[in-house]
Amino acid sequence: METVQSQSKNSSTDHHDHGGIFGEKTELYFAIISGFFFFLGLILSKLTPLPEWTSHSCYIAAYFFGGYYTLLEAIVKTRKGEFEIDFLMIAAAIGAAYIDSWAEGALLLFLFSLGHALEHHALNKATKSIEALGELSPKTALVRKGSTTEVVAVEDLKIDDIIIVKPNSQISADGVVIKGSSSVDQSSITGESIPIDKTAIAPNTKLPKFEEIDSSNVVYTGTLNGDNIIEVKVLKLSKDTTISRLVKMVSEVETKKSPTQLQTKKFEKWFVPAVIIMVVALSFAHLVIEETVRESLYRAISVLVASSPCALAISTPSAVLSAIARAAKKGVLIKGGRALEDLGSLRVIAFDKTGTLTEGKPRLTNIIPINGFDKNEFLEMVLDVESLSNHPLARAISKDINSEYGIENKHRSSDIQAIQGKGIRARYNGGNVFIGNVEMMKDAKITVGSEIHQQMDELLQYGNTVMLVGYNETLIGLISVMDVPRKLASQTLARLKKIGIKQMIMLTGDHQRVGDSIAKQIGLTDAKGNLLPEDKVKAIEELQKNNTKVAMVGDGVNDAPAMAISTVGIAMGAAGSDVALETADVALMSDKIQSLPFVIGLSRESRRIIKQNLWISMGVVALLVPATIFGFANIGVAVAIHEGSTLVVVLNALRLLRYDLKE
C-alpha cells in the first residue's frame, strides 16, 4: 500500500532519529518481537489446553511491540490535526480488543509495524550521502608562509593562499597551479578516465574568472596529485569549492518529495477522515434504529476493522520485499519501494561513461610499427622504456604488452626523463627513444608525415589516445590506448531497447569525440561530452521535461548530483564511490551492467503484482464495509475474509521470488 510507504517516509523524522534500546534498528526488532508474540499466542490458544490468559498475555505483548512506534507517530500526527493510516490502525486494533478479537488486532499491528519498519530501515540516505561527500575533501592543507610552511585547516584557507601539494596526495582547494607540473587523477570530479597533465600558469599572468582559466592549469579539491610536487594558488574558499557544491546539490534534491508521496497524501486526506466519521456515526446508530448501544458499537468496530484489513496493510510491502529479495540474489540492491516502483516506468536512461559503460582503465588498443621495424623488437623497446615510468598510461601499456604478447622486460633502458605535456625520452641499446606527441617528435627532429597524421586522426576519432614512438631520428611506429567498452555493454543496451527503453544517452567528462566513438560502438542513441557535475544535472533536468522519468547510471562522485536529481539513481557497485552508492536508489553490487534489464523487468512485474494486490485488498474493503454496515457479515466473517485475502496477496507477492527476465 503506497500510503504506508508515504506515511513512513514523511513521519520517520518525527521519532526515528531518537533511536531506541536496539539503536537504529529498534523499530524493526520491535516488529519482529510483535510477530513472535502473536504466533506464540496463536499456538497457545489453538494447540494447547493452557488457560486463556496465557494467549491473551502474548497478544497484549504483541500489541505493545507492534503498536509502540505506530502509536508514537499517530500521536505526533494527531497533534498536528492530521488523521492518517497510523491512527486508523491503532483505532482498529483497540476496537478489535474491545470486541475480544485480540488475535486479529495483534496480527494487524504486527503486519503494519513490519511494513513500516522495513520502509524506515532504508532511510537516512540523505545524511549519509552528504557525509560521504564531505569526507572526500582533505581536512588540512600545507600552506606556504614566506620561507616556511604551516599546516592549516581547509576552512581557514584564504583566497590567494599558496598551498603545497605533495606527490600522491589529495588536493585541498580549488585553484590554479603556479609552480611545478604533474598528472592529476580528477575522475572524482569530472569522470575523466585518464589522469590529466597539469602545468603551471605563466608567471605574472592576470587571472581571468576561475571558470575561464585553461583546464590544464586548474585543479579541484579532492582530486589526486600524481608523482610530482606542485604549488597551487587558492581561488575558492572551502564553502565554494566544487565538492561543496556537490554536497549542496545532493542535499537539495534529497529533500524533495516524490510524486508518489504527494499522490498518497491526497488519498490519506479523504480516506482516513471518511472512515473515522463513518465509524463515529455508526456508534450512534441506536438513536436512529431499534438496537442496543452494544450492537451499535459492535457494528461500528466491525466496520473499523473492515476498513483496515491486513491485506491492504501488507499488499505493497510483501510485493516490495519479495522483489528486493529476488534482486539481492542477483546481486542488485534496491533501496525501498519507491525506487522499485519507478524503475518499471522508465523510458530514458542516462549513463556515465567511465567505469559504467567502459572498464574504467586505459587498455592498449593499437600497435603499429612502421618503416620496416620488426613488431617484436618494437614491443620490446616500448615495454622496456614504459616500464621505467610511473605514469598511469605507461603502466597500462607495460601491463598489456606483457600479458597479451608475452614479451618480457629485458631492462636495457636507462636515463628516463618525463617531459610534461609531451611524453618521455630514454636511452635504449645505445640510442635515444622518444614516446609522446607530435610536439615531442618535433623537438627530437623526427619527421611525422601526412600519412601518419591521417592515421592518428582516424584513431582519435575512435576515442584513442595516440603516442608516437621515435628511435634516434627515425619514426618507428605508433601506439594507442583507450578506455574500452565493457564486453557486455552493447548486448545490454540492445536488451534494454528490446524491453522498451526508448532513449539511452551517455553523459561524460571526457571529450565529445571519445563519447561519440563509444556511443557508436555500443549502440547508444546520443552522447554528451566535456560535462562537469553541474552540467550532468542540467542534462538530466532537460531530459525530465514533459514529466519523463529518467534513470542515471554511474559510479563516481561526479555522478552523485545527477543520480540524486534523477527519478532513479543507479550505482555500479564494485567500482563505485561511497557517495554514488549512498546517493543511488539502486546499486549493481557485482558491478555487472547486464543486471540492468533484469532489474527493470523485475520492477515492471512487481508494479503489476502491487496493482493486483491493491485491487484485491480494496475489493475486500469495498465488499466488507457495506456487508458489516448492513449486518450481512459479523466480525468473525470479516476476520476470516481478511485472513483469506491476506494469504492471497502474500502468495501473489511471493511469485516475485522466482522472477527471471524472459529472453
Short mmCIF file of N, CA, C and O in Angstrom, two decimals, residues 34 38 56 59-68 70-71 74 84-113 275-276 279 300-310 313 635 639 642:
data_model
loop_
_atom_site.label_atom_id
_atom_site.label_comp_id
_atom_site.label_asym_id
_atom_site.label_seq_id
_atom_site.Cartn_x
_atom_site.Cartn_y
_atom_site.Cartn_z
N SER A 34 6.92 -8.43 18.03
CA SER A 34 5.46 -8.43 17.97
C SER A 34 4.96 -9.68 17.24
O SER A 34 4.03 -10.35 17.70
N PHE A 38 2.67 -12.74 18.67
CA PHE A 38 1.41 -13.06 18.00
C PHE A 38 1.32 -14.56 17.70
O PHE A 38 0.34 -15.23 18.02
N HIS A 56 -3.76 -14.54 25.88
CA HIS A 56 -4.08 -13.11 25.96
C HIS A 56 -2.84 -12.30 26.31
O HIS A 56 -2.63 -11.21 25.77
N TYR A 59 -0.81 -11.83 23.23
CA TYR A 59 -1.41 -10.84 22.32
C TYR A 59 -1.19 -9.42 22.82
O TYR A 59 -0.92 -8.50 22.05
N ILE A 60 -1.27 -9.25 24.15
CA ILE A 60 -1.03 -7.92 24.73
C ILE A 60 0.41 -7.48 24.46
O ILE A 60 0.69 -6.33 24.12
N ALA A 61 1.36 -8.44 24.63
CA ALA A 61 2.76 -8.14 24.32
C ALA A 61 2.93 -7.78 22.84
O ALA A 61 3.67 -6.85 22.49
N ALA A 62 2.22 -8.53 21.97
CA ALA A 62 2.28 -8.25 20.52
C ALA A 62 1.73 -6.85 20.25
O ALA A 62 2.26 -6.11 19.41
N TYR A 63 0.64 -6.50 20.97
CA TYR A 63 0.07 -5.15 20.84
C TYR A 63 1.11 -4.09 21.20
O TYR A 63 1.27 -3.09 20.50
N PHE A 64 1.81 -4.32 22.32
CA PHE A 64 2.78 -3.32 22.80
C PHE A 64 3.90 -3.11 21.77
O PHE A 64 4.18 -1.98 21.36
N PHE A 65 4.54 -4.22 21.36
CA PHE A 65 5.69 -4.09 20.45
C PHE A 65 5.27 -3.66 19.04
O PHE A 65 5.97 -2.89 18.38
N GLY A 66 4.11 -4.16 18.57
CA GLY A 66 3.65 -3.79 17.24
C GLY A 66 3.07 -2.40 17.17
O GLY A 66 3.15 -1.73 16.14
N GLY A 67 2.50 -1.92 18.29
CA GLY A 67 1.82 -0.63 18.27
C GLY A 67 2.65 0.53 18.79
O GLY A 67 2.24 1.69 18.66
N TYR A 68 3.84 0.24 19.37
CA TYR A 68 4.62 1.30 20.03
C TYR A 68 4.94 2.47 19.09
O TYR A 68 4.55 3.61 19.34
N THR A 70 3.89 2.90 15.97
CA THR A 70 2.69 3.34 15.27
C THR A 70 1.93 4.35 16.12
O THR A 70 1.46 5.38 15.62
N LEU A 71 1.83 4.08 17.42
CA LEU A 71 1.14 4.99 18.34
C LEU A 71 1.88 6.32 18.46
O LEU A 71 1.27 7.39 18.44
N ALA A 74 1.12 8.24 15.39
CA ALA A 74 -0.28 8.66 15.40
C ALA A 74 -0.47 9.88 16.31
O ALA A 74 -1.17 10.83 15.97
N GLU A 84 -4.10 10.01 9.97
CA GLU A 84 -3.59 9.21 8.86
C GLU A 84 -3.72 7.72 9.18
O GLU A 84 -4.35 7.32 10.15
N ILE A 85 -3.07 6.91 8.34
CA ILE A 85 -3.22 5.45 8.44
C ILE A 85 -2.81 4.92 9.81
O ILE A 85 -3.41 3.98 10.32
N ASP A 86 -1.76 5.52 10.42
CA ASP A 86 -1.33 5.07 11.75
C ASP A 86 -2.49 5.14 12.75
O ASP A 86 -2.73 4.22 13.53
N PHE A 87 -3.20 6.28 12.70
CA PHE A 87 -4.33 6.49 13.61
C PHE A 87 -5.40 5.42 13.38
O PHE A 87 -5.93 4.85 14.33
N LEU A 88 -5.67 5.14 12.12
CA LEU A 88 -6.70 4.16 11.78
C LEU A 88 -6.33 2.78 12.28
O LEU A 88 -7.17 2.03 12.80
N MET A 89 -5.04 2.42 12.13
CA MET A 89 -4.57 1.10 12.57
C MET A 89 -4.68 0.95 14.09
O MET A 89 -5.11 -0.09 14.58
N ILE A 90 -4.29 2.01 14.81
CA ILE A 90 -4.38 1.97 16.28
C ILE A 90 -5.85 1.84 16.70
O ILE A 90 -6.21 1.02 17.56
N ALA A 91 -6.71 2.64 16.07
CA ALA A 91 -8.14 2.59 16.40
C ALA A 91 -8.73 1.21 16.11
O ALA A 91 -9.51 0.66 16.90
N ALA A 92 -8.33 0.62 14.96
CA ALA A 92 -8.83 -0.71 14.59
C ALA A 92 -8.37 -1.76 15.59
O ALA A 92 -9.14 -2.65 15.98
N ALA A 93 -7.10 -1.66 16.02
CA ALA A 93 -6.55 -2.63 16.98
C ALA A 93 -7.26 -2.51 18.33
O ALA A 93 -7.60 -3.52 18.97
N ILE A 94 -7.51 -1.25 18.77
CA ILE A 94 -8.23 -1.05 20.04
C ILE A 94 -9.64 -1.60 19.92
O ILE A 94 -10.16 -2.27 20.82
N GLY A 95 -10.28 -1.33 18.75
CA GLY A 95 -11.63 -1.84 18.52
C GLY A 95 -11.68 -3.35 18.54
O GLY A 95 -12.59 -3.96 19.12
N ALA A 96 -10.67 -3.99 17.91
CA ALA A 96 -10.61 -5.46 17.89
C ALA A 96 -10.49 -6.01 19.31
O ALA A 96 -11.13 -7.00 19.67
N ALA A 97 -9.67 -5.33 20.14
CA ALA A 97 -9.52 -5.77 21.54
C ALA A 97 -10.82 -5.59 22.30
O ALA A 97 -11.22 -6.44 23.10
N TYR A 98 -11.51 -4.50 22.03
CA TYR A 98 -12.77 -4.20 22.73
C TYR A 98 -13.82 -5.28 22.49
O TYR A 98 -14.57 -5.64 23.39
N ILE A 99 -13.86 -5.81 21.26
CA ILE A 99 -14.84 -6.87 20.97
C ILE A 99 -14.21 -8.26 21.12
O ILE A 99 -14.68 -9.24 20.54
N ASP A 100 -13.10 -8.27 21.88
CA ASP A 100 -12.45 -9.53 22.24
C ASP A 100 -11.85 -10.29 21.05
O ASP A 100 -11.76 -11.50 21.06
N SER A 101 -11.43 -9.54 20.01
CA SER A 101 -10.73 -10.17 18.88
C SER A 101 -9.24 -9.81 18.96
O SER A 101 -8.68 -9.16 18.08
N TRP A 102 -8.62 -10.22 20.06
CA TRP A 102 -7.22 -9.87 20.33
C TRP A 102 -6.27 -10.38 19.25
O TRP A 102 -5.32 -9.68 18.86
N ALA A 103 -6.49 -11.58 18.79
CA ALA A 103 -5.58 -12.17 17.79
C ALA A 103 -5.57 -11.33 16.52
O ALA A 103 -4.50 -11.04 15.95
N GLU A 104 -6.77 -10.93 16.06
CA GLU A 104 -6.86 -10.15 14.83
C GLU A 104 -6.17 -8.78 14.99
O GLU A 104 -5.48 -8.30 14.10
N GLY A 105 -6.37 -8.17 16.16
CA GLY A 105 -5.73 -6.87 16.43
C GLY A 105 -4.22 -7.00 16.46
O GLY A 105 -3.50 -6.15 15.93
N ALA A 106 -3.73 -8.08 17.10
CA ALA A 106 -2.27 -8.30 17.17
C ALA A 106 -1.69 -8.52 15.78
O ALA A 106 -0.61 -8.01 15.44
N LEU A 107 -2.41 -9.26 14.94
CA LEU A 107 -1.95 -9.52 13.56
C LEU A 107 -1.90 -8.22 12.77
O LEU A 107 -0.93 -7.95 12.06
N LEU A 108 -2.94 -7.40 12.92
CA LEU A 108 -2.96 -6.10 12.23
C LEU A 108 -1.73 -5.26 12.59
O LEU A 108 -1.04 -4.75 11.71
N LEU A 109 -1.46 -5.15 13.89
CA LEU A 109 -0.35 -4.32 14.34
C LEU A 109 1.00 -4.91 13.93
O LEU A 109 1.92 -4.18 13.56
N PHE A 110 1.12 -6.23 14.01
CA PHE A 110 2.37 -6.89 13.60
C PHE A 110 2.67 -6.61 12.14
O PHE A 110 3.76 -6.16 11.78
N LEU A 111 1.71 -6.86 11.25
CA LEU A 111 1.94 -6.68 9.81
C LEU A 111 2.19 -5.22 9.46
O LEU A 111 3.08 -4.90 8.67
N PHE A 112 1.42 -4.32 10.07
CA PHE A 112 1.60 -2.90 9.76
C PHE A 112 2.96 -2.40 10.25
O PHE A 112 3.68 -1.70 9.54
N SER A 113 3.33 -2.79 11.48
CA SER A 113 4.61 -2.32 12.04
C SER A 113 5.79 -2.89 11.26
O SER A 113 6.81 -2.23 11.09
N VAL A 275 -13.44 7.32 7.03
CA VAL A 275 -13.65 6.12 7.84
C VAL A 275 -13.99 6.51 9.28
O VAL A 275 -14.93 5.98 9.89
N ILE A 276 -13.23 7.47 9.83
CA ILE A 276 -13.47 7.90 11.23
C ILE A 276 -14.89 8.46 11.38
O ILE A 276 -15.62 8.11 12.33
N VAL A 279 -17.43 5.62 11.25
CA VAL A 279 -17.42 4.79 12.47
C VAL A 279 -18.09 5.52 13.63
O VAL A 279 -18.89 4.93 14.38
N ALA A 300 -20.03 -0.64 14.56
CA ALA A 300 -19.05 0.41 14.26
C ALA A 300 -17.63 -0.14 14.28
O ALA A 300 -16.82 0.14 13.39
N ILE A 301 -17.33 -0.95 15.30
CA ILE A 301 -15.98 -1.53 15.41
C ILE A 301 -15.74 -2.54 14.28
O ILE A 301 -14.64 -2.60 13.72
N SER A 302 -16.78 -3.27 13.93
CA SER A 302 -16.65 -4.22 12.81
C SER A 302 -16.30 -3.48 11.52
O SER A 302 -15.45 -3.91 10.74
N VAL A 303 -16.97 -2.32 11.31
CA VAL A 303 -16.69 -1.51 10.11
C VAL A 303 -15.27 -0.95 10.18
O VAL A 303 -14.55 -0.91 9.17
N LEU A 304 -14.85 -0.54 11.39
CA LEU A 304 -13.49 -0.02 11.56
C LEU A 304 -12.45 -1.07 11.19
O LEU A 304 -11.49 -0.80 10.46
N VAL A 305 -12.66 -2.30 11.67
CA VAL A 305 -11.75 -3.39 11.34
C VAL A 305 -11.82 -3.70 9.84
O VAL A 305 -10.81 -3.91 9.17
N ALA A 306 -13.05 -3.68 9.29
CA ALA A 306 -13.23 -3.96 7.86
C ALA A 306 -12.53 -2.92 6.99
O ALA A 306 -12.09 -3.21 5.88
N SER A 307 -12.42 -1.67 7.52
CA SER A 307 -11.78 -0.59 6.75
C SER A 307 -10.25 -0.66 6.80
O SER A 307 -9.57 0.05 6.07
N SER A 308 -9.71 -1.47 7.69
CA SER A 308 -8.24 -1.57 7.83
C SER A 308 -7.79 -3.01 7.78
O SER A 308 -7.17 -3.50 8.72
N PRO A 309 -8.08 -3.72 6.70
CA PRO A 309 -7.73 -5.13 6.68
C PRO A 309 -6.24 -5.37 6.51
O PRO A 309 -5.52 -4.54 5.99
N CYS A 310 -5.84 -6.54 6.95
CA CYS A 310 -4.43 -6.93 6.85
C CYS A 310 -3.96 -6.91 5.40
O CYS A 310 -2.83 -6.54 5.11
N ALA A 313 -2.78 -3.60 4.34
CA ALA A 313 -1.53 -3.21 5.02
C ALA A 313 -0.31 -3.93 4.45
O ALA A 313 0.78 -3.38 4.43
N ILE A 635 -18.18 -9.93 12.85
CA ILE A 635 -16.73 -9.78 12.99
C ILE A 635 -15.98 -11.05 12.61
O ILE A 635 -14.91 -10.99 12.02
N VAL A 639 -13.10 -11.15 9.78
CA VAL A 639 -11.73 -11.60 10.06
C VAL A 639 -11.34 -12.75 9.13
O VAL A 639 -10.22 -12.80 8.60
N HIS A 642 -10.60 -11.30 5.87
CA HIS A 642 -9.31 -10.60 5.99
C HIS A 642 -8.16 -11.57 5.81
O HIS A 642 -7.25 -11.36 5.02
#
